[in-house]
mmCIF file of C-alpha atoms and ligand atoms in Angstrom:
data_model
loop_
_atom_site.group_PDB
_atom_site.id
_atom_site.type_symbol
_atom_site.label_atom_id
_atom_site.label_comp_id
_atom_site.label_asym_id
_atom_site.label_seq_id
_atom_site.Cartn_x
_atom_site.Cartn_y
_atom_site.Cartn_z
ATOM 1 C CA MET A 1 1.908 -37.330 43.059
ATOM 2 C CA ASN A 2 0.591 -39.682 45.429
ATOM 3 C CA ILE A 3 -1.863 -37.035 47.714
ATOM 4 C CA VAL A 4 -3.530 -37.371 50.739
ATOM 5 C CA ILE A 5 -6.366 -34.542 51.882
ATOM 6 C CA THR A 6 -8.445 -35.486 55.132
ATOM 7 C CA GLY A 7 -11.784 -34.377 54.964
ATOM 8 C CA ALA A 8 -12.112 -34.638 51.253
ATOM 9 C CA THR A 9 -15.787 -35.528 51.228
ATOM 10 C CA ARG A 10 -17.102 -31.864 51.266
ATOM 11 C CA GLY A 11 -16.360 -28.469 50.869
ATOM 12 C CA ILE A 12 -12.348 -27.057 50.404
ATOM 13 C CA GLY A 13 -11.054 -31.139 50.785
ATOM 14 C CA ALA A 14 -13.558 -32.574 48.094
ATOM 15 C CA GLY A 15 -12.893 -29.243 45.824
ATOM 16 C CA LEU A 16 -8.930 -30.099 46.272
ATOM 17 C CA ALA A 17 -9.375 -34.102 45.429
ATOM 18 C CA ALA A 18 -11.168 -33.185 42.477
ATOM 19 C CA HIS A 19 -8.924 -30.768 41.175
ATOM 20 C CA TYR A 20 -5.678 -33.032 42.356
ATOM 21 C CA ARG A 21 -7.434 -36.040 40.196
ATOM 22 C CA ALA A 22 -8.235 -34.262 37.020
ATOM 23 C CA ALA A 23 -4.861 -33.380 36.774
ATOM 24 C CA GLY A 24 -4.153 -37.556 36.719
ATOM 25 C CA HIS A 25 -2.586 -37.583 40.827
ATOM 26 C CA GLN A 26 -3.256 -40.594 43.012
ATOM 27 C CA VAL A 27 -6.069 -39.107 45.835
ATOM 28 C CA THR A 28 -6.870 -40.826 49.262
ATOM 29 C CA GLY A 29 -9.841 -38.555 50.422
ATOM 30 C CA THR A 30 -10.817 -39.221 54.408
ATOM 31 C CA GLY A 31 -13.997 -38.663 55.921
ATOM 32 C CA ARG A 32 -16.651 -39.649 58.214
ATOM 33 C CA GLY A 33 -19.004 -40.692 55.313
ATOM 34 C CA ALA A 34 -20.059 -41.140 51.873
ATOM 35 C CA GLY A 35 -17.624 -40.130 49.556
ATOM 36 C CA ALA A 36 -14.201 -41.120 51.449
ATOM 37 C CA ASP A 37 -11.711 -43.407 50.326
ATOM 38 C CA VAL A 38 -10.537 -44.271 53.663
ATOM 39 C CA VAL A 39 -13.214 -43.861 56.568
ATOM 40 C CA MET A 40 -12.266 -42.466 59.502
ATOM 41 C CA ASP A 41 -12.777 -40.516 61.999
ATOM 42 C CA VAL A 42 -9.641 -38.113 62.878
ATOM 43 C CA THR A 43 -10.643 -37.422 66.983
ATOM 44 C CA HIS A 44 -10.991 -41.823 67.033
ATOM 45 C CA PRO A 45 -7.145 -42.808 67.573
ATOM 46 C CA ALA A 46 -8.076 -46.384 66.687
ATOM 47 C CA ASP A 47 -9.325 -45.029 63.159
ATOM 48 C CA PHE A 48 -5.495 -43.999 62.632
ATOM 49 C CA ALA A 49 -4.481 -47.597 61.880
ATOM 50 C CA LYS A 50 -7.200 -47.895 58.657
ATOM 51 C CA LEU A 51 -5.219 -44.915 57.159
ATOM 52 C CA ALA A 52 -1.653 -46.470 57.828
ATOM 53 C CA GLY A 53 -3.496 -49.917 56.576
ATOM 54 C CA ALA A 54 -4.767 -48.045 53.731
ATOM 55 C CA MET A 55 -1.539 -46.526 52.363
ATOM 56 C CA GLY A 56 1.054 -49.322 53.706
ATOM 57 C CA THR A 57 4.640 -48.441 52.065
ATOM 58 C CA HIS A 58 3.259 -46.267 49.227
ATOM 59 C CA PRO A 59 5.006 -42.522 49.078
ATOM 60 C CA VAL A 60 2.866 -39.278 50.099
ATOM 61 C CA ASP A 61 4.099 -36.728 47.708
ATOM 62 C CA LEU A 62 1.463 -34.132 49.719
ATOM 63 C CA LEU A 63 -0.370 -34.979 53.194
ATOM 64 C CA VAL A 64 -3.184 -31.804 52.946
ATOM 65 C CA CYS A 65 -4.340 -31.671 56.896
ATOM 66 C CA ASN A 66 -7.933 -30.068 55.586
ATOM 67 C CA ALA A 67 -10.278 -31.576 58.251
ATOM 68 C CA GLY A 68 -11.498 -29.510 60.750
ATOM 69 C CA VAL A 69 -14.897 -28.676 62.857
ATOM 70 C CA TYR A 70 -15.982 -24.513 63.813
ATOM 71 C CA LEU A 71 -18.293 -25.668 66.434
ATOM 72 C CA ASP A 72 -18.878 -22.666 68.618
ATOM 73 C CA LYS A 73 -19.937 -20.015 66.069
ATOM 74 C CA GLY A 74 -22.453 -17.462 67.944
ATOM 75 C CA GLN A 75 -21.625 -18.879 71.052
ATOM 76 C CA SER A 76 -22.238 -16.477 74.262
ATOM 77 C CA ILE A 77 -19.205 -15.641 76.129
ATOM 78 C CA ASP A 78 -21.762 -15.499 79.106
ATOM 79 C CA TYR A 79 -23.151 -19.030 78.935
ATOM 80 C CA GLY A 80 -21.955 -20.678 75.743
ATOM 81 C CA TYR A 81 -18.377 -22.529 75.178
ATOM 82 C CA GLY A 82 -19.369 -25.328 76.930
ATOM 83 C CA ALA A 83 -15.962 -27.882 78.043
ATOM 84 C CA ASP A 84 -17.231 -30.685 75.832
ATOM 85 C CA MET A 85 -17.442 -28.434 72.663
ATOM 86 C CA TRP A 86 -13.583 -27.264 73.280
ATOM 87 C CA SER A 87 -12.547 -30.989 73.547
ATOM 88 C CA LYS A 88 -14.296 -31.926 70.590
ATOM 89 C CA SER A 89 -12.755 -29.080 68.284
ATOM 90 C CA PHE A 90 -9.345 -30.116 69.698
ATOM 91 C CA ALA A 91 -9.692 -33.494 68.947
ATOM 92 C CA ALA A 92 -10.459 -32.877 65.442
ATOM 93 C CA ASN A 93 -8.584 -29.334 64.631
ATOM 94 C CA VAL A 94 -5.056 -30.081 66.655
ATOM 95 C CA THR A 95 -5.086 -33.507 68.159
ATOM 96 C CA GLY A 96 -6.391 -35.064 64.880
ATOM 97 C CA VAL A 97 -3.767 -32.869 62.582
ATOM 98 C CA PHE A 98 -0.951 -34.231 65.076
ATOM 99 C CA GLN A 99 -1.919 -37.871 64.684
ATOM 100 C CA THR A 100 -2.341 -37.419 60.614
ATOM 101 C CA VAL A 101 1.477 -36.369 60.207
ATOM 102 C CA GLN A 102 2.641 -39.104 62.782
ATOM 103 C CA THR A 103 0.667 -42.140 60.994
ATOM 104 C CA LEU A 104 1.868 -40.821 57.679
ATOM 105 C CA LEU A 105 5.106 -40.079 58.277
ATOM 106 C CA PRO A 106 7.323 -42.901 57.030
ATOM 107 C CA ASN A 107 5.011 -42.206 53.828
ATOM 108 C CA LEU A 108 6.010 -39.100 53.713
ATOM 109 C CA ARG A 109 9.766 -39.632 54.631
ATOM 110 C CA ALA A 110 9.717 -42.326 51.539
ATOM 111 C CA ALA A 111 9.139 -39.650 49.371
ATOM 112 C CA THR A 112 10.701 -36.521 50.798
ATOM 113 C CA GLY A 113 7.251 -35.435 50.529
ATOM 114 C CA LYS A 114 4.916 -32.318 51.953
ATOM 115 C CA ILE A 115 2.937 -31.716 54.450
ATOM 116 C CA ALA A 116 0.091 -28.334 54.075
ATOM 117 C CA ILE A 117 -1.931 -27.289 57.226
ATOM 118 C CA ILE A 118 -5.240 -26.051 56.568
ATOM 119 C CA ALA A 119 -5.779 -23.707 59.638
ATOM 120 C CA SER A 120 -7.581 -19.960 59.764
ATOM 121 C CA GLN A 121 -6.744 -16.436 59.794
ATOM 122 C CA MET A 122 -8.929 -16.704 62.817
ATOM 123 C CA GLY A 123 -5.686 -18.723 64.061
ATOM 124 C CA SER A 124 -3.749 -15.700 64.104
ATOM 125 C CA ASP A 125 -2.677 -13.980 67.632
ATOM 126 C CA THR A 126 -1.856 -10.335 66.064
ATOM 127 C CA ARG A 127 -5.254 -10.694 64.456
ATOM 128 C CA ALA A 128 -7.703 -11.186 67.396
ATOM 129 C CA PRO A 129 -11.250 -9.580 66.913
ATOM 130 C CA GLY A 130 -12.789 -11.632 69.818
ATOM 131 C CA GLY A 131 -15.372 -14.038 69.607
ATOM 132 C CA SER A 132 -15.362 -17.863 68.787
ATOM 133 C CA TYR A 133 -12.967 -18.576 71.404
ATOM 134 C CA ILE A 134 -12.588 -22.328 71.155
ATOM 135 C CA TYR A 135 -12.138 -22.106 67.141
ATOM 136 C CA ARG A 136 -9.973 -19.619 67.365
ATOM 137 C CA ALA A 137 -7.775 -21.211 69.858
ATOM 138 C CA SER A 138 -7.700 -24.337 67.898
ATOM 139 C CA LYS A 139 -6.551 -22.891 65.100
ATOM 140 C CA ALA A 140 -3.862 -20.950 66.801
ATOM 141 C CA ALA A 141 -2.950 -24.190 68.068
ATOM 142 C CA ALA A 142 -2.712 -25.839 64.799
ATOM 143 C CA LEU A 143 -0.590 -22.785 63.437
ATOM 144 C CA ASN A 144 1.434 -23.664 66.433
ATOM 145 C CA LEU A 145 1.596 -27.517 65.690
ATOM 146 C CA GLY A 146 2.670 -26.683 61.998
ATOM 147 C CA ARG A 147 5.868 -24.560 63.264
ATOM 148 C CA ASN A 148 7.021 -26.524 65.415
ATOM 149 C CA LEU A 149 6.729 -29.954 62.937
ATOM 150 C CA ALA A 150 8.479 -27.079 60.298
ATOM 151 C CA THR A 151 11.501 -27.379 62.291
ATOM 152 C CA ASP A 152 11.987 -30.813 62.977
ATOM 153 C CA LEU A 153 11.389 -31.953 59.752
ATOM 154 C CA LYS A 154 13.549 -29.466 58.134
ATOM 155 C CA ALA A 155 16.757 -31.574 58.447
ATOM 156 C CA GLU A 156 14.669 -34.264 56.467
ATOM 157 C CA GLY A 157 14.321 -32.017 53.904
ATOM 158 C CA ILE A 158 9.943 -32.651 54.771
ATOM 159 C CA ALA A 159 8.405 -28.776 54.240
ATOM 160 C CA VAL A 160 5.400 -27.968 56.056
ATOM 161 C CA GLY A 161 3.309 -24.868 55.083
ATOM 162 C CA ILE A 162 0.163 -23.342 57.126
ATOM 163 C CA TYR A 163 -2.621 -21.690 55.442
ATOM 164 C CA HIS A 164 -5.409 -19.800 54.950
ATOM 165 C CA PRO A 165 -8.121 -20.795 52.692
ATOM 166 C CA GLY A 166 -9.981 -17.775 52.508
ATOM 167 C CA TRP A 167 -13.567 -17.384 53.478
ATOM 168 C CA VAL A 168 -14.849 -20.075 51.388
ATOM 169 C CA ARG A 169 -18.681 -20.362 50.570
ATOM 170 C CA THR A 170 -18.458 -24.399 52.223
ATOM 171 C CA ASP A 171 -20.744 -25.535 54.862
ATOM 172 C CA MET A 172 -18.458 -24.144 57.438
ATOM 173 C CA GLY A 173 -18.094 -20.515 55.844
ATOM 174 C CA GLY A 174 -21.739 -20.454 54.636
ATOM 175 C CA GLY A 175 -23.190 -18.580 51.206
ATOM 176 C CA GLU A 176 -22.417 -15.155 52.457
ATOM 177 C CA ALA A 177 -17.957 -16.092 52.220
ATOM 178 C CA ALA A 178 -15.931 -14.234 50.216
ATOM 179 C CA ILE A 179 -15.121 -16.706 47.448
ATOM 180 C CA SER A 180 -16.073 -20.226 45.842
ATOM 181 C CA VAL A 181 -14.320 -23.953 46.274
ATOM 182 C CA ASP A 182 -12.627 -23.373 43.179
ATOM 183 C CA GLU A 183 -10.961 -19.911 43.792
ATOM 184 C CA SER A 184 -9.647 -20.921 47.321
ATOM 185 C CA VAL A 185 -8.351 -25.158 46.067
ATOM 186 C CA ALA A 186 -6.944 -22.669 42.532
ATOM 187 C CA GLY A 187 -4.865 -20.600 45.347
ATOM 188 C CA LEU A 188 -4.047 -23.437 47.651
ATOM 189 C CA SER A 189 -3.000 -25.509 45.630
ATOM 190 C CA ALA A 190 -0.522 -22.810 43.648
ATOM 191 C CA ARG A 191 0.695 -22.475 47.487
ATOM 192 C CA PHE A 192 1.609 -26.247 48.426
ATOM 193 C CA ALA A 193 3.267 -26.654 44.587
ATOM 194 C CA ALA A 194 5.520 -23.497 45.687
ATOM 195 C CA LEU A 195 6.309 -24.993 49.008
ATOM 196 C CA ASP A 196 9.672 -26.143 49.606
ATOM 197 C CA ILE A 197 12.125 -26.324 52.345
ATOM 198 C CA ALA A 198 12.994 -22.628 52.183
ATOM 199 C CA ALA A 199 9.656 -21.327 53.167
ATOM 200 C CA THR A 200 9.191 -24.228 55.471
ATOM 201 C CA GLY A 201 6.941 -22.992 58.786
ATOM 202 C CA SER A 202 5.185 -19.916 56.488
ATOM 203 C CA PHE A 203 2.314 -18.981 57.056
ATOM 204 C CA LEU A 204 0.435 -18.026 53.983
ATOM 205 C CA THR A 205 -3.164 -16.906 52.860
ATOM 206 C CA TRP A 206 -4.855 -18.527 49.579
ATOM 207 C CA ASP A 207 -3.722 -16.050 47.359
ATOM 208 C CA GLY A 208 -0.193 -15.890 48.592
ATOM 209 C CA GLN A 209 -0.009 -13.464 50.958
ATOM 210 C CA VAL A 210 2.110 -13.715 54.115
ATOM 211 C CA HIS A 211 -0.462 -13.679 57.256
ATOM 212 C CA PRO A 212 0.737 -12.602 60.717
ATOM 213 C CA TYR A 213 1.263 -15.264 63.465
HETATM 214 N N1 LIG B 301 -15.170 -22.389 54.773
HETATM 215 C C1 LIG B 301 -13.742 -21.531 55.138
HETATM 216 O O1 LIG B 301 -14.676 -20.125 54.940
HETATM 217 C C2 LIG B 301 -12.778 -21.490 55.903
HETATM 218 C C3 LIG B 301 -11.751 -21.074 56.970
HETATM 219 C C4 LIG B 301 -11.081 -20.649 57.258
HETATM 220 C C5 LIG B 301 -10.259 -21.983 57.270
HETATM 221 N N2 LIG B 301 -11.694 -23.210 56.941
HETATM 222 C C6 LIG B 301 -10.674 -24.556 57.312
HETATM 223 O O2 LIG B 301 -10.697 -24.958 56.270
HETATM 224 C C7 LIG B 301 -10.722 -26.567 56.305
HETATM 225 C C8 LIG B 301 -11.959 -26.627 55.436
HETATM 226 O O3 LIG B 301 -13.113 -25.430 55.886
HETATM 227 P P1 LIG B 301 -14.667 -25.936 55.129
HETATM 228 O O4 LIG B 301 -15.093 -25.071 54.833
HETATM 229 O O5 LIG B 301 -14.446 -26.848 53.516
HETATM 230 O O6 LIG B 301 -15.664 -27.250 55.854
HETATM 231 P P2 LIG B 301 -16.817 -28.336 55.842
HETATM 232 O O7 LIG B 301 -17.339 -27.806 54.337
HETATM 233 O O8 LIG B 301 -17.312 -28.237 56.849
HETATM 234 O O9 LIG B 301 -15.810 -29.590 55.421
HETATM 235 C C9 LIG B 301 -15.321 -30.678 56.503
HETATM 236 C C10 LIG B 301 -14.716 -31.671 56.404
HETATM 237 O O10 LIG B 301 -13.530 -31.641 57.366
HETATM 238 C C11 LIG B 301 -13.924 -33.391 57.783
HETATM 239 N N3 LIG B 301 -14.621 -33.741 59.056
HETATM 240 C C12 LIG B 301 -14.980 -32.549 60.137
HETATM 241 N N4 LIG B 301 -14.601 -33.042 61.532
HETATM 242 C C13 LIG B 301 -14.248 -34.498 61.135
HETATM 243 C C14 LIG B 301 -13.684 -35.651 61.590
HETATM 244 N N5 LIG B 301 -13.640 -35.738 63.293
HETATM 245 N N6 LIG B 301 -13.410 -36.659 61.335
HETATM 246 C C15 LIG B 301 -12.586 -37.034 59.863
HETATM 247 N N7 LIG B 301 -13.252 -35.867 59.150
HETATM 248 C C16 LIG B 301 -14.004 -34.665 59.403
HETATM 249 C C17 LIG B 301 -15.264 -33.567 57.145
HETATM 250 O O11 LIG B 301 -16.247 -34.760 56.806
HETATM 251 P P3 LIG B 301 -17.805 -35.059 56.921
HETATM 252 O O12 LIG B 301 -17.994 -34.923 55.710
HETATM 253 O O13 LIG B 301 -17.389 -36.761 57.241
HETATM 254 O O14 LIG B 301 -18.187 -34.198 58.364
HETATM 255 C C18 LIG B 301 -15.811 -32.594 55.660
HETATM 256 O O15 LIG B 301 -14.979 -33.457 54.972
HETATM 257 C C19 LIG B 301 -11.220 -26.688 57.856
HETATM 258 O O16 LIG B 301 -10.244 -26.966 58.629
HETATM 259 C C20 LIG B 301 -11.426 -25.621 58.264
HETATM 260 O O17 LIG B 301 -11.038 -24.707 59.182
HETATM 261 C C21 LIG B 301 -11.945 -22.981 56.190
#
């Protein structure tokens, strides 16, 4: 398979890239710095030309929109959550996902590929324990984006899945998180393999449970 993974320089994205490369797939990983095949910032609209140029007309079988930020950890409702934090978070977690999909749509069409959007359980409206307003709202938007892309791309046979990767021991998840990158990657890659047009628009956990919207 020809696979594109955003945010493949660290954490879950790096784990997915290593997993697919070890299985013999062609992986293009993006990131802002060392280790990226395509150096690009998903919050810089002009950078998407680099991704389009790198992929050319190559068909893409699987696009994993993984790059994301969690900037408002521990913010105070009384004096935190500044406007700049909102705009930076939405630029990465929402606009960045849309522009990645839009850029690679010709490549996905060429392969009748699949799209995996790494959202979070924190994007669920049903599960709303409070706090982290910016991250939660941005992941809720990523979930909504995935659901609507699923509707629009269904007739073309392009399936879209939205995923909670687990609470994972990465720079973002922290050392106390519940599962390793390898556990998350094993679950997610099985979910991506099972994604088909009948399941398009589903929101699943890394270990295959249906997540409430
Ligand atoms: N870890 C968890 O427990 C957890 C739980 C639920 C959901 N998630 C989601 O899973 C995804 C991966 O998380 P992670 O834990 O692996 O995070 P991470 O360790 O912080 O890695 C984030 C990755 O995203 C990239 N990235 C961030 N902002 C970017 C930007 N503006 N442009 C390009 N790349 C950018 C980073 O690249 P650089 O190296 O260039 O910064 C890095 O490769 C995220 O969408 C996150 O929200 C994680």
